[in-house]
Each structure stands twice: as structure tokens, then as C-alpha cells.
Amino acid sequence: MAKRSMSLLGQWSSRVFSIDLDKRGALLNFALTEKPQQAPEKFRNIQERCYSVLVCGDDRIQSARFYFGLEDLLRNELPAECELLPVSSYLPHVKDSLIRGYFLKDASECPSLTRRVLGALGLSEQVQVCSYLRGPDGGRWSQQLWSGSENQNMDVSKTCYVVPSEEANYHPSVLNMENSDVFYCRAEACKVLQESCDIIPESRAVLELVGKTDASRHSPDFPVVVIEGLDATGKTTLTESLREALGARLLRSPPQCLSPWRAVFDREPPLIRRAFYALGNYITAEQMGKEASQAPVIVDRYWHSTASYAIATAVSGPVSSLPPEGSPLYRWPPDLLQPSLVVLLTLDPQERKRRLEARGQGQTDEEQELDHNLLFRLRVEEAYRRVRGPACVVVDAGPSAEKVLQQVLLLIKEHCRL
Ligand SMILES: Nc1ncnc2c1ncn2[C@@H]1O[C@H](COP(=O)(O)OP(=O)(O)O)[C@@H](O)[C@H]1O
Ligand SMILES: Nc1ccn([C@H]2C[C@H](O)[C@@H](COP(=O)(O)OP(=O)(O)O)O2)c(=O)n1
């Protein structure tokens, strides 16, 4: 069967495969060659039977949803002894060339079950399955590309050898971020929801709420101040106090009118979820434009949150896996109203934990999870600091609520005409 996905895989042997070994930034990179050669060092320690499953359908909405559900699907169907690791395959420096999937290490007693499950999956036009074989000398690994066949006996159509590849400078996800994770104009975010209308009817309702006027060039009479920060840094407390102190209007992004659908979009893959949040900013921007003609406006989260969470979630590992400082990925969408001031509240992790607990939201005590959370928080905060147009002013939210309020009032005096 000719697979449509083959065209997406492009020059197979020019691709780099990058396996996310532990979400802490340990990537195992390899490339392919037609001549037998020694595999990368990390590959040589692998004892189990290995496979990769890559999602490469033509329809981006269906592929994103399929990939989103793939981990659960594989965990449910495969023997418990199969270890699943996220894998990406990309053409170095080529934008939008990234394809995602899972790398499987099968240590089970039942290799035929694994092959049967993967064989059935391989029949789908959205999926490309490969298996990896260790050579008799132990140092060579080859990759076989499976071409789907009706009878589940996989027809091995092409063999390549696994060789070390150069380390990528940044996480491979950076190649596909624009218009998959972060949207730099309203039209691109709308397109995603338009394409989702058939499978997510709520998309239509959201699109109806998004205006069409470009208010970005309109300069409001009163200041618009955005308060940003991770969960439990004190945004709600501060925005309420600022509203009282300044007689201001209080807005938030996503806006109240999107609340009925937020949970629906939070269950969707990043492509759809991030488009939803991007559009929330445009709706809030329209409200800002109106309200700021009458009074100062305080906004709880806005573009910095949308861009920073999207970028920080798309990569794994330490802050160094983020797109570099100054990357165009941190730019402001030209058609989105800019606030007068953005304040970023930061908080020591221990104090944040204490506040979460006081609010009745204890964290999972699993050590590894905490570690991943810590890396994630560091990535989000660093992305916040890198977003431009306007850049945020960082305020330590550790002191008392009153002190934080006084400091932000001072900043508003310095930066804005009141
Ligand atoms: N400056 C502060 N000092 C101590 N506790 C605070 C301070 N600001 C907020 N809190 C408390 O911390 C918790 C989280 O604050 P909240 O305003 O809900 O954060 P967010 O809106 O950022 O999630 C709340 O219980 C709040 O009362
Ligand atoms: N303007 C916004 C606001 C939130 N988001 C996204 C970013 C994160 O995935 C979540 C954060 O939501 P969370 O529930 O922590 O927010 P609150 O603390 O309730 O304001 O929402 C966004 O993308 N754009």
C-alpha cells in the first residue's frame, strides 16, 4: 500500500531522530545512513526490542488529536513492560519539518503482541512504524521502515543504519512552534478553529465572539496594566486591590464570555488549545479598547501568558532548550493591542508551595513530578522575561500583599499617565 505519509517524511535519510529520554533535557539524537556503521553510544546500551511510531498525516487537526491520544492508546494496548519515550523527527534547520511520535522499548515476554498492536496501527495513513534491530556485533543498529499490509505481517520496505547525529542547538519543537503553538495574528488562530468546527462544534461559538476590527493602532485614553505570573503568585489578590485603589475596570484573558468553553479546549491538543487562548486575547483586547476610554484598566493575564506557557510546554528540559533570547518567537502579534505596562509577579518556589497549600491545593509529593514542575516553572518564567513589545517589569511577590500593591502603584505612576 502506498503511504501518503511517506511524502511528509521527506528525505528519510536526512532526518534526525530525537528521543526524549527523561523530560529533563537528555535527548538521544540519531540519524540514518545506508552504509552499516556504529550506533551512538547511548543506543549501544539498549537491550530491548525497539520500535518508533511517528504521526504524519496530512490533516493537522486530526494528526494533532491522534498524537494527543496516542500515548494512552499505546499504554492501553501494549504489554506493561513496554517503555514509551517521546520521539521527534526533523530536518535540521527546516521550519515545520517536525513529526512527533513515540519510541518503544519492549522488554515484555510477548513480542508478538507488541508487533500485532503496531501492525494494526501501521495500517493507518496517519502513522509510520519502524523497528530497530541490533546487529550481531552489538554495536550496529538498523532501522526498518514498515509499510502497512493487510495481513499484519509487516513488509519491511527499507533498511537504514542508525548513526550519531549532531546535537541540535535548541529543542526540535522550536522548528514547529509558529502557527502550531503560538499564533502571531488573529487570522492564523481563527483558521485552526475553523478547521476544527466539524469535530469541535464549540469552535463555531468562539469564532462568533471574535471581532474583526483591528484595535491595535488605537491608543487608549487611560492606562492599561497587565498583571502576569504563574498560578498562586498573587495575581487575583493584586488585581482586585489595584481596581479599588485606582477606580479601574478589571478584565481577564481568557475573558468571562469564553468560560463555558474553556474546559472543552483544555482537553484538546496544544494546536487547538493554544489557538483558543490566542483568540481570548483578541476578545479581551476589544474590551480593553472600550473600557480604557473611560477609566484605567487592569488585566489579569494576557499575551505574555499565552506565548510563555505555549513555548515552555512545547519543549522539555532546562531553560536552555527554549528558543534563544531575541528569537522572533517572542515577538508581539502586530494586530494585538499593546498594554501600557506589563508586571510579572515572581515568587520563591517554597513560598508559592506554602500559598498553594494554604489555598488547599497541595502538590503531588512524587519527587520526579516536582522536579519536572520546577523545570517547567523555570521555563515559563524565563519565557515571560523574553517576550517583547512591551517587555514585562519583574516584581517580587514575596512581601506582604500591601507592599506588593504599593510597589506596583509606584511602577504605574512611573510608566503611565494617570
Ligand atoms: N503578597 C502576598 N503575601 C501572602 N499571601 C498572598 C499574597 N498575595 C496573595 N496571597 C495569597 O496567596 C494565594 C494565591 O493568591 P492569588 O491572588 O489567588 O494568586 P493567583 O491569582 O496568581 O493564582 C491566596 O491564598 C492569597 O490570599
Ligand atoms: N491569556 C492567557 C491566559 C491563560 N492561558 C493559559 C496558559 C496556561 O495553560 C493556563 C494557565 O491557567 P491557570 O488555570 O493557571 O490560570 P489562572 O491562575 O486560573 O489564571 O491558561 C493562556 O494561554 N493565555
CSV table of C-alpha atoms and ligand atoms in Angstrom, one decimal:
chain,number,residue,atom,x,y,z
A,1,MET,CA,0.0,0.0,0.0
A,2,ALA,CA,1.4,3.4,-0.9
A,3,LYS,CA,1.5,5.5,2.2
A,4,ARG,CA,0.6,9.2,1.9
A,5,SER,CA,2.7,9.8,5.0
A,6,MET,CA,5.9,8.9,3.1
A,7,SER,CA,5.8,12.2,1.3
A,8,LEU,CA,5.7,14.0,4.7
A,9,LEU,CA,8.7,12.0,5.9
A,10,GLY,CA,10.6,13.7,3.1
A,11,GLN,CA,14.2,12.8,2.7
A,12,TRP,CA,14.2,10.0,5.2
A,13,SER,CA,18.0,9.7,5.5
A,14,SER,CA,18.4,13.5,6.1
A,15,ARG,CA,16.2,13.3,9.1
A,16,VAL,CA,17.4,13.5,12.7
A,17,PHE,CA,15.5,11.4,15.3
A,18,SER,CA,15.5,12.8,18.7
A,19,ILE,CA,14.4,10.7,21.7
A,20,ASP,CA,13.4,12.5,24.9
A,21,LEU,CA,14.9,10.2,27.4
A,22,ASP,CA,13.6,11.7,30.6
A,23,LYS,CA,12.0,15.1,30.1
A,24,ARG,CA,15.0,16.7,31.8
A,25,GLY,CA,16.6,17.5,28.5
A,26,ALA,CA,18.5,14.3,27.9
A,27,LEU,CA,17.9,13.8,24.2
A,28,LEU,CA,19.3,10.8,22.3
A,29,ASN,CA,19.8,12.1,18.7
A,30,PHE,CA,20.5,9.8,15.8
A,31,ALA,CA,20.4,10.0,12.0
A,32,LEU,CA,20.3,7.3,9.3
A,33,THR,CA,22.6,6.1,6.7
A,34,GLU,CA,22.6,3.4,4.1
A,35,LYS,CA,26.0,2.0,5.0
A,36,PRO,CA,26.4,-0.1,8.1
A,37,GLN,CA,28.1,1.9,10.9
A,38,GLN,CA,28.4,2.1,14.6
A,39,ALA,CA,25.3,3.4,16.5
A,40,PRO,CA,25.6,6.2,19.0
A,41,GLU,CA,27.0,5.3,22.4
A,42,LYS,CA,23.6,5.6,24.2
A,43,PHE,CA,22.0,3.3,21.7
A,44,ARG,CA,24.5,0.6,22.4
A,45,ASN,CA,23.3,0.1,25.9
A,46,ILE,CA,19.7,-0.6,24.8
A,47,GLN,CA,18.9,-4.3,25.3
A,48,GLU,CA,15.2,-4.4,24.4
A,49,ARG,CA,13.4,-4.7,21.1
A,50,CYS,CA,12.7,-1.2,19.9
A,51,TYR,CA,10.2,0.5,17.6
A,52,SER,CA,9.1,4.0,16.7
A,53,VAL,CA,5.6,5.2,15.9
A,54,LEU,CA,5.5,8.6,14.1
A,55,VAL,CA,2.3,10.5,13.4
A,56,CYS,CA,2.5,12.1,10.0
A,57,GLY,CA,-1.0,12.5,8.5
A,58,ASP,CA,-1.9,15.4,6.1
A,59,ASP,CA,-4.7,16.8,8.2
A,60,ARG,CA,-3.1,18.9,11.0
A,61,ILE,CA,-6.2,18.8,13.3
A,62,GLN,CA,-6.6,15.1,13.0
A,63,SER,CA,-2.9,14.4,13.4
A,64,ALA,CA,-2.7,16.7,16.5
A,65,ARG,CA,-5.6,14.9,18.1
A,66,PHE,CA,-4.3,11.5,17.1
A,67,TYR,CA,-0.9,12.2,18.6
A,68,PHE,CA,-2.6,13.6,21.7
A,69,GLY,CA,-4.4,10.3,22.3
A,70,LEU,CA,-1.5,8.1,21.2
A,71,GLU,CA,0.2,7.7,24.5
A,72,ASP,CA,-2.9,6.4,26.2
A,73,LEU,CA,-3.8,4.2,23.2
A,74,LEU,CA,-0.3,2.6,23.3
A,75,ARG,CA,-0.3,2.2,27.1
A,76,ASN,CA,-3.7,0.5,27.0
A,77,GLU,CA,-2.9,-1.9,24.2
A,78,LEU,CA,0.8,-2.8,24.7
A,79,PRO,CA,2.3,-5.0,27.4
A,80,ALA,CA,3.1,-3.1,30.6
A,81,GLU,CA,6.8,-3.8,30.1
A,82,CYS,CA,6.9,-1.5,27.0
A,83,GLU,CA,8.6,1.7,27.9
A,84,LEU,CA,7.3,4.7,25.9
A,85,LEU,CA,9.5,7.7,25.2
A,86,PRO,CA,8.5,10.8,23.1
A,87,VAL,CA,10.4,11.0,19.8
A,88,SER,CA,10.6,13.8,17.3
A,89,SER,CA,12.0,13.5,13.8
A,90,TYR,CA,13.0,16.6,11.8
A,91,LEU,CA,15.1,18.1,9.1
A,92,PRO,CA,17.8,20.2,10.8
A,93,HIS,CA,17.0,24.0,10.4
A,94,VAL,CA,13.9,23.3,8.3
A,95,LYS,CA,10.9,25.1,9.7
A,96,ASP,CA,7.7,22.9,10.1
A,97,SER,CA,9.6,19.7,9.4
A,98,LEU,CA,9.0,18.2,12.8
A,99,ILE,CA,7.0,15.0,13.2
A,100,ARG,CA,6.2,13.6,16.6
A,101,GLY,CA,5.6,10.1,17.9
A,102,TYR,CA,6.8,7.5,20.5
A,103,PHE,CA,9.9,5.3,20.7
A,104,LEU,CA,9.1,2.0,22.4
A,105,LYS,CA,11.5,-0.3,24.2
A,106,ASP,CA,9.8,-3.7,24.5
A,107,ALA,CA,11.0,-5.8,27.5
A,108,SER,CA,7.9,-8.0,27.5
A,109,GLU,CA,7.7,-11.7,27.3
A,110,CYS,CA,5.4,-11.4,24.4
A,111,PRO,CA,7.0,-9.8,21.4
A,112,SER,CA,4.2,-10.9,19.1
A,113,LEU,CA,1.6,-8.9,20.9
A,114,THR,CA,3.6,-5.8,20.5
A,115,ARG,CA,4.1,-6.4,16.8
A,116,ARG,CA,0.4,-7.1,16.4
A,117,VAL,CA,-0.6,-3.8,18.0
A,118,LEU,CA,2.0,-1.9,16.0
A,119,GLY,CA,1.0,-3.7,12.8
A,120,ALA,CA,-2.6,-2.7,13.2
A,121,LEU,CA,-1.5,0.9,13.9
A,122,GLY,CA,0.7,0.9,10.9
A,123,LEU,CA,-2.3,0.4,8.7
A,124,SER,CA,-3.4,3.9,9.4
A,125,GLU,CA,-2.5,6.5,7.0
A,126,GLN,CA,-1.6,8.8,9.9
A,127,VAL,CA,1.1,6.6,11.3
A,128,GLN,CA,4.6,5.4,10.3
A,129,VAL,CA,6.0,2.4,12.2
A,130,CYS,CA,9.7,1.5,12.3
A,131,SER,CA,11.5,-1.3,14.1
A,132,TYR,CA,15.1,-1.3,15.2
A,133,LEU,CA,17.4,-4.3,15.2
A,134,ARG,CA,20.7,-4.8,16.9
A,135,GLY,CA,23.4,-6.3,14.7
A,136,PRO,CA,25.3,-9.5,15.8
A,137,ASP,CA,28.3,-7.4,16.9
A,138,GLY,CA,26.0,-5.4,19.2
A,139,GLY,CA,27.4,-2.0,18.0
A,140,ARG,CA,25.3,-1.6,14.9
A,141,TRP,CA,21.6,-0.9,14.9
A,142,SER,CA,19.5,-0.8,11.8
A,143,GLN,CA,16.1,0.8,11.3
A,144,GLN,CA,13.4,-0.9,9.2
A,145,LEU,CA,10.5,1.2,7.9
A,146,TRP,CA,7.3,-0.8,7.9
A,147,SER,CA,4.9,-0.4,5.1
A,148,GLY,CA,1.4,-1.4,6.1
A,149,SER,CA,0.0,-4.6,4.8
A,150,GLU,CA,-3.5,-6.0,5.2
A,151,ASN,CA,-2.3,-9.3,6.8
A,152,GLN,CA,-0.3,-7.7,9.6
A,153,ASN,CA,2.9,-9.5,8.5
A,154,MET,CA,4.9,-6.4,8.2
A,155,ASP,CA,6.6,-5.9,4.9
A,156,VAL,CA,9.9,-4.4,5.7
A,157,SER,CA,10.4,-2.0,2.8
A,158,LYS,CA,13.6,-0.1,3.6
A,159,THR,CA,16.6,-0.6,5.9
A,160,CYS,CA,18.9,2.1,7.1
A,161,TYR,CA,21.6,2.2,9.8
A,162,VAL,CA,21.4,4.3,13.0
A,163,VAL,CA,24.4,6.7,13.3
A,164,PRO,CA,25.2,9.5,15.8
A,165,SER,CA,23.9,12.9,14.7
A,166,GLU,CA,25.0,16.4,15.7
A,167,GLU,CA,23.3,17.8,18.8
A,168,ALA,CA,20.6,20.3,17.9
A,169,ASN,CA,21.2,23.8,19.4
A,170,TYR,CA,17.6,24.0,20.7
A,171,HIS,CA,14.8,21.6,21.3
A,172,PRO,CA,13.4,20.3,18.0
A,173,SER,CA,9.9,21.6,18.8
A,174,VAL,CA,11.2,25.1,18.2
A,175,LEU,CA,11.0,24.3,14.5
A,176,ASN,CA,7.3,23.9,14.5
A,177,MET,CA,6.2,26.5,17.1
A,178,GLU,CA,4.9,29.2,14.9
A,179,ASN,CA,1.2,28.6,14.0
A,180,SER,CA,1.2,25.3,15.9
A,181,ASP,CA,1.9,26.6,19.5
A,182,VAL,CA,2.0,30.3,19.1
A,183,PHE,CA,-0.1,32.4,16.7
A,184,TYR,CA,1.1,35.8,15.7
A,185,CYS,CA,-2.1,37.1,14.1
A,186,ARG,CA,-5.8,36.6,14.7
A,187,ALA,CA,-6.4,35.1,11.2
A,188,GLU,CA,-4.0,32.2,11.9
A,189,ALA,CA,-5.6,31.3,15.2
A,190,CYS,CA,-9.1,31.6,13.6
A,191,LYS,CA,-8.0,29.2,10.8
A,192,VAL,CA,-7.3,26.5,13.4
A,193,LEU,CA,-10.8,26.8,14.9
A,194,GLN,CA,-12.4,27.0,11.5
A,195,GLU,CA,-10.7,23.7,10.6
A,196,SER,CA,-11.9,22.2,13.9
A,197,CYS,CA,-15.6,23.1,13.6
A,198,ASP,CA,-16.7,19.7,12.4
A,199,ILE,CA,-15.2,17.8,15.3
A,200,ILE,CA,-15.5,20.5,18.0
A,201,PRO,CA,-18.8,22.3,17.5
A,202,GLU,CA,-17.8,24.8,20.3
A,203,SER,CA,-15.3,26.3,17.9
A,204,ARG,CA,-18.1,28.0,16.0
A,205,ALA,CA,-19.3,29.7,19.1
A,206,VAL,CA,-15.8,31.0,19.9
A,207,LEU,CA,-15.3,32.3,16.4
A,208,GLU,CA,-18.6,34.2,16.6
A,209,LEU,CA,-17.3,36.1,19.6
A,210,VAL,CA,-14.1,37.2,18.0
A,211,GLY,CA,-14.4,40.6,16.5
A,212,LYS,CA,-12.9,41.6,13.2
A,213,THR,CA,-11.8,45.1,13.9
A,214,ASP,CA,-8.1,45.8,14.4
A,215,ALA,CA,-7.8,47.9,17.5
A,216,SER,CA,-4.1,47.5,17.8
A,217,ARG,CA,-3.3,51.0,16.5
A,218,HIS,CA,-5.9,52.7,18.7
A,219,SER,CA,-4.1,54.3,21.7
A,220,PRO,CA,-6.4,54.2,24.8
A,221,ASP,CA,-7.0,57.4,26.8
A,222,PHE,CA,-6.4,55.6,30.2
A,223,PRO,CA,-3.5,53.2,31.0
A,224,VAL,CA,-3.9,49.5,30.5
A,225,VAL,CA,-1.9,47.5,33.1
A,226,VAL,CA,-1.4,43.7,32.7
A,227,ILE,CA,-0.5,41.5,35.7
A,228,GLU,CA,1.2,38.3,34.8
A,229,GLY,CA,2.7,35.4,36.8
A,230,LEU,CA,2.4,31.7,37.5
A,231,ASP,CA,-0.5,30.3,39.4
A,232,ALA,CA,-0.6,31.4,43.1
A,233,THR,CA,1.8,34.3,42.7
A,234,GLY,CA,-0.9,36.7,43.8
A,235,LYS,CA,-2.5,38.0,40.6
A,236,THR,CA,-6.1,37.8,41.8
A,237,THR,CA,-5.2,39.5,45.1
A,238,LEU,CA,-3.2,42.3,43.4
A,239,THR,CA,-5.6,43.0,40.5
A,240,GLU,CA,-8.5,43.3,43.0
A,241,SER,CA,-6.5,45.8,45.1
A,242,LEU,CA,-5.4,47.8,42.1
A,243,ARG,CA,-9.0,48.0,40.9
A,244,GLU,CA,-10.0,49.5,44.2
A,245,ALA,CA,-7.0,51.8,44.5
A,246,LEU,CA,-7.3,53.2,41.0
A,247,GLY,CA,-11.0,53.0,40.5
A,248,ALA,CA,-10.1,50.8,37.5
A,249,ARG,CA,-12.0,48.3,35.4
A,250,LEU,CA,-10.9,44.7,35.8
A,251,LEU,CA,-10.6,42.4,32.8
A,252,ARG,CA,-9.1,39.0,32.3
A,253,SER,CA,-7.9,36.8,29.5
A,254,PRO,CA,-9.4,34.5,28.6
A,255,PRO,CA,-12.5,36.7,29.1
A,256,GLN,CA,-15.6,35.6,31.1
A,257,CYS,CA,-17.6,35.1,27.9
A,258,LEU,CA,-15.2,32.2,27.0
A,259,SER,CA,-15.6,30.4,30.4
A,260,PRO,CA,-18.3,28.0,29.2
A,261,TRP,CA,-15.8,26.5,26.7
A,262,ARG,CA,-12.5,26.7,28.4
A,263,ALA,CA,-12.7,23.2,29.8
A,264,VAL,CA,-13.6,21.8,26.4
A,265,PHE,CA,-10.5,23.4,24.8
A,266,ASP,CA,-8.2,22.5,27.8
A,267,ARG,CA,-8.9,18.8,26.8
A,268,GLU,CA,-7.7,19.4,23.3
A,269,PRO,CA,-4.1,19.1,21.9
A,270,PRO,CA,-1.8,22.2,22.0
A,271,LEU,CA,-2.6,23.3,18.4
A,272,ILE,CA,-6.3,23.8,19.2
A,273,ARG,CA,-5.9,24.8,22.9
A,274,ARG,CA,-3.4,27.5,22.1
A,275,ALA,CA,-5.5,28.9,19.2
A,276,PHE,CA,-8.4,29.2,21.7
A,277,TYR,CA,-6.3,31.1,24.2
A,278,ALA,CA,-4.8,33.3,21.4
A,279,LEU,CA,-8.3,34.3,20.4
A,280,GLY,CA,-9.2,35.0,24.0
A,281,ASN,CA,-6.6,37.8,23.9
A,282,TYR,CA,-8.3,39.4,20.9
A,283,ILE,CA,-11.7,39.4,22.6
A,284,THR,CA,-10.1,40.9,25.8
A,285,ALA,CA,-8.3,43.5,23.6
A,286,GLU,CA,-11.6,44.7,22.3
A,287,GLN,CA,-13.0,45.1,25.8
A,288,MET,CA,-9.8,46.9,26.8
A,289,GLY,CA,-10.1,49.4,24.0
A,290,LYS,CA,-13.7,50.2,25.1
A,291,GLU,CA,-13.1,50.3,28.9
A,292,ALA,CA,-9.9,52.3,28.6
A,293,SER,CA,-11.7,55.2,27.1
A,294,GLN,CA,-13.4,55.7,30.4
A,295,ALA,CA,-11.1,54.5,33.2
A,296,PRO,CA,-7.7,52.8,33.9
A,297,VAL,CA,-7.9,49.1,33.0
A,298,ILE,CA,-6.2,46.2,35.0
A,299,VAL,CA,-5.9,42.9,33.1
A,300,ASP,CA,-5.3,39.5,34.8
A,301,ARG,CA,-3.1,37.6,32.3
A,302,TYR,CA,-2.8,38.5,28.6
A,303,TRP,CA,-0.4,37.8,25.7
A,304,HIS,CA,2.7,37.1,27.9
A,305,SER,CA,0.9,34.1,29.4
A,306,THR,CA,-0.3,32.8,26.1
A,307,ALA,CA,3.1,32.9,24.5
A,308,SER,CA,5.1,31.8,27.5
A,309,TYR,CA,3.0,28.8,28.5
A,310,ALA,CA,2.8,27.7,24.9
A,311,ILE,CA,6.6,27.9,24.3
A,312,ALA,CA,7.5,26.4,27.7
A,313,THR,CA,5.1,23.5,27.2
A,314,ALA,CA,6.3,22.7,23.7
A,315,VAL,CA,9.8,22.0,24.8
A,316,SER,CA,11.1,19.8,27.7
A,317,GLY,CA,14.2,20.0,29.8
A,318,PRO,CA,16.1,23.0,31.2
A,319,VAL,CA,15.8,26.7,30.3
A,320,SER,CA,18.5,26.3,27.6
A,321,SER,CA,16.1,24.2,25.5
A,322,LEU,CA,13.9,27.3,25.0
A,323,PRO,CA,14.2,29.4,21.8
A,324,PRO,CA,17.1,31.8,22.3
A,325,GLU,CA,16.6,35.3,23.7
A,326,GLY,CA,15.8,37.7,20.9
A,327,SER,CA,14.2,34.9,18.8
A,328,PRO,CA,11.2,36.2,16.7
A,329,LEU,CA,9.1,33.6,18.6
A,330,TYR,CA,9.0,36.1,21.5
A,331,ARG,CA,7.5,38.9,19.3
A,332,TRP,CA,4.2,40.6,19.9
A,333,PRO,CA,1.4,40.0,17.4
A,334,PRO,CA,1.2,43.2,15.3
A,335,ASP,CA,-2.6,43.1,15.3
A,336,LEU,CA,-3.0,42.8,19.1
A,337,LEU,CA,-3.5,45.9,21.3
A,338,GLN,CA,-0.4,46.6,23.4
A,339,PRO,CA,-0.9,47.5,27.1
A,340,SER,CA,0.9,50.5,28.7
A,341,LEU,CA,2.6,48.3,31.3
A,342,VAL,CA,3.1,44.5,32.0
A,343,VAL,CA,4.0,43.5,35.5
A,344,LEU,CA,5.4,40.0,36.1
A,345,LEU,CA,4.9,38.6,39.7
A,346,THR,CA,7.6,36.2,40.7
A,347,LEU,CA,7.8,34.1,43.8
A,348,ASP,CA,10.2,31.8,45.5
A,349,PRO,CA,9.1,28.2,44.9
A,350,GLN,CA,8.9,27.4,48.7
A,351,GLU,CA,6.6,30.4,49.3
A,352,ARG,CA,4.5,29.5,46.3
A,353,LYS,CA,4.1,26.0,47.6
A,354,ARG,CA,3.1,27.4,51.0
A,355,ARG,CA,0.4,29.6,49.4
A,356,LEU,CA,-0.9,26.7,47.3
A,357,GLU,CA,-1.2,24.6,50.4
A,358,ALA,CA,-2.9,27.4,52.3
A,359,ARG,CA,-5.3,27.6,49.4
A,360,GLY,CA,-5.9,23.8,49.7
A,361,GLN,CA,-4.1,22.7,46.6
A,362,GLY,CA,-1.2,20.6,47.8
A,363,GLN,CA,1.2,19.4,45.1
A,364,THR,CA,1.9,15.9,44.2
A,365,ASP,CA,4.7,14.6,46.5
A,366,GLU,CA,6.2,12.4,43.9
A,367,GLU,CA,9.8,13.7,43.7
A,368,GLN,CA,10.2,13.3,40.0
A,369,GLU,CA,7.0,15.2,39.3
A,370,LEU,CA,8.1,18.1,41.5
A,371,ASP,CA,11.4,18.1,39.6
A,372,HIS,CA,9.6,18.3,36.2
A,373,ASN,CA,7.3,21.1,37.6
A,374,LEU,CA,10.3,23.0,38.8
A,375,LEU,CA,11.9,22.9,35.3
A,376,PHE,CA,8.6,23.8,33.7
A,377,ARG,CA,8.2,26.8,36.0
A,378,LEU,CA,11.7,28.0,35.3
A,379,ARG,CA,11.0,27.7,31.5
A,380,VAL,CA,7.7,29.6,31.8
A,381,GLU,CA,9.3,32.4,33.9
A,382,GLU,CA,12.2,32.7,31.5
A,383,ALA,CA,9.9,32.8,28.5
A,384,TYR,CA,7.9,35.6,30.3
A,385,ARG,CA,11.1,37.6,30.6
A,386,ARG,CA,11.9,37.2,26.9
A,387,VAL,CA,8.6,38.2,25.4
A,388,ARG,CA,8.8,41.7,23.9
A,389,GLY,CA,6.5,44.6,22.9
A,390,PRO,CA,6.2,45.6,25.8
A,391,ALA,CA,8.6,43.7,27.9
A,392,CYS,CA,7.5,42.9,31.4
A,393,VAL,CA,8.7,44.6,34.6
A,394,VAL,CA,9.5,41.9,37.2
A,395,VAL,CA,8.2,42.4,40.8
A,396,ASP,CA,9.0,40.1,43.7
A,397,ALA,CA,5.6,39.0,45.1
A,398,GLY,CA,7.2,37.6,48.3
A,399,PRO,CA,6.5,40.6,50.5
A,400,SER,CA,3.0,41.3,52.0
A,401,ALA,CA,0.0,42.0,49.7
A,402,GLU,CA,0.1,45.6,50.8
A,403,LYS,CA,3.8,46.1,50.0
A,404,VAL,CA,3.4,44.4,46.6
A,405,LEU,CA,0.4,46.8,45.9
A,406,GLN,CA,2.4,49.9,46.8
A,407,GLN,CA,5.3,48.8,44.6
A,408,VAL,CA,3.1,48.2,41.6
A,409,LEU,CA,1.3,51.5,42.2
A,410,LEU,CA,4.7,53.2,42.1
A,411,LEU,CA,5.5,51.5,38.8
A,412,ILE,CA,2.2,52.6,37.3
A,413,LYS,CA,3.0,56.2,38.3
A,414,GLU,CA,6.4,55.9,36.7
A,415,HIS,CA,5.2,54.3,33.4
A,416,CYS,CA,1.7,55.6,32.8
A,417,ARG,CA,-0.1,58.9,32.6
A,418,LEU,CA,-2.9,58.7,35.2
B,1,LIG,N1,1.6,39.2,48.9
B,1,LIG,C1,1.1,38.1,49.4
B,1,LIG,N2,1.5,37.6,50.6
B,1,LIG,C2,1.0,36.5,51.1
B,1,LIG,N3,0.0,35.8,50.6
B,1,LIG,C3,-0.5,36.2,49.4
B,1,LIG,C4,0.0,37.4,48.8
B,1,LIG,N4,-0.7,37.6,47.6
B,1,LIG,C5,-1.6,36.5,47.6
B,1,LIG,N5,-1.5,35.8,48.7
B,1,LIG,C6,-2.3,34.5,48.9
B,1,LIG,O1,-1.8,33.5,48.1
B,1,LIG,C7,-2.8,32.7,47.5
B,1,LIG,C8,-2.7,32.9,45.9
B,1,LIG,O2,-3.0,34.2,45.5
B,1,LIG,P1,-3.9,34.5,44.3
B,1,LIG,O3,-4.1,36.0,44.3
B,1,LIG,O4,-5.2,33.7,44.3
B,1,LIG,O5,-2.9,34.1,43.1
B,1,LIG,P2,-3.2,33.8,41.5
B,1,LIG,O6,-4.4,34.6,41.1
B,1,LIG,O7,-1.9,34.3,40.9
B,1,LIG,O8,-3.4,32.4,41.3
B,1,LIG,C9,-4.1,33.2,48.0
B,1,LIG,O9,-4.5,32.4,49.1
B,1,LIG,C10,-3.8,34.7,48.5
B,1,LIG,O10,-4.6,35.1,49.6
B,2,LIG,N1,-4.1,34.9,28.4
B,2,LIG,C1,-4.0,33.6,28.7
B,2,LIG,C2,-4.3,33.1,30.0
B,2,LIG,C3,-4.1,31.7,30.3
B,2,LIG,N2,-3.5,31.0,29.3
B,2,LIG,C4,-3.3,29.5,29.6
B,2,LIG,C5,-1.8,29.3,29.9
B,2,LIG,C6,-1.9,28.1,30.8
B,2,LIG,O1,-2.0,26.9,30.1
B,2,LIG,C7,-3.2,28.3,31.6
B,2,LIG,C8,-3.0,28.9,32.9
B,2,LIG,O2,-4.2,28.9,33.5
B,2,LIG,P1,-4.4,28.8,35.1
B,2,LIG,O3,-5.6,28.0,35.3
B,2,LIG,O4,-3.1,28.5,35.8
B,2,LIG,O5,-4.7,30.3,35.2
B,2,LIG,P2,-5.3,31.1,36.4
B,2,LIG,O6,-4.3,31.0,37.5
B,2,LIG,O7,-6.6,30.4,36.7
B,2,LIG,O8,-5.4,32.5,35.8
B,2,LIG,O9,-4.0,29.1,30.7
B,2,LIG,C9,-3.2,31.5,28.1
B,2,LIG,O10,-2.6,30.8,27.3
B,2,LIG,N3,-3.4,32.8,27.8
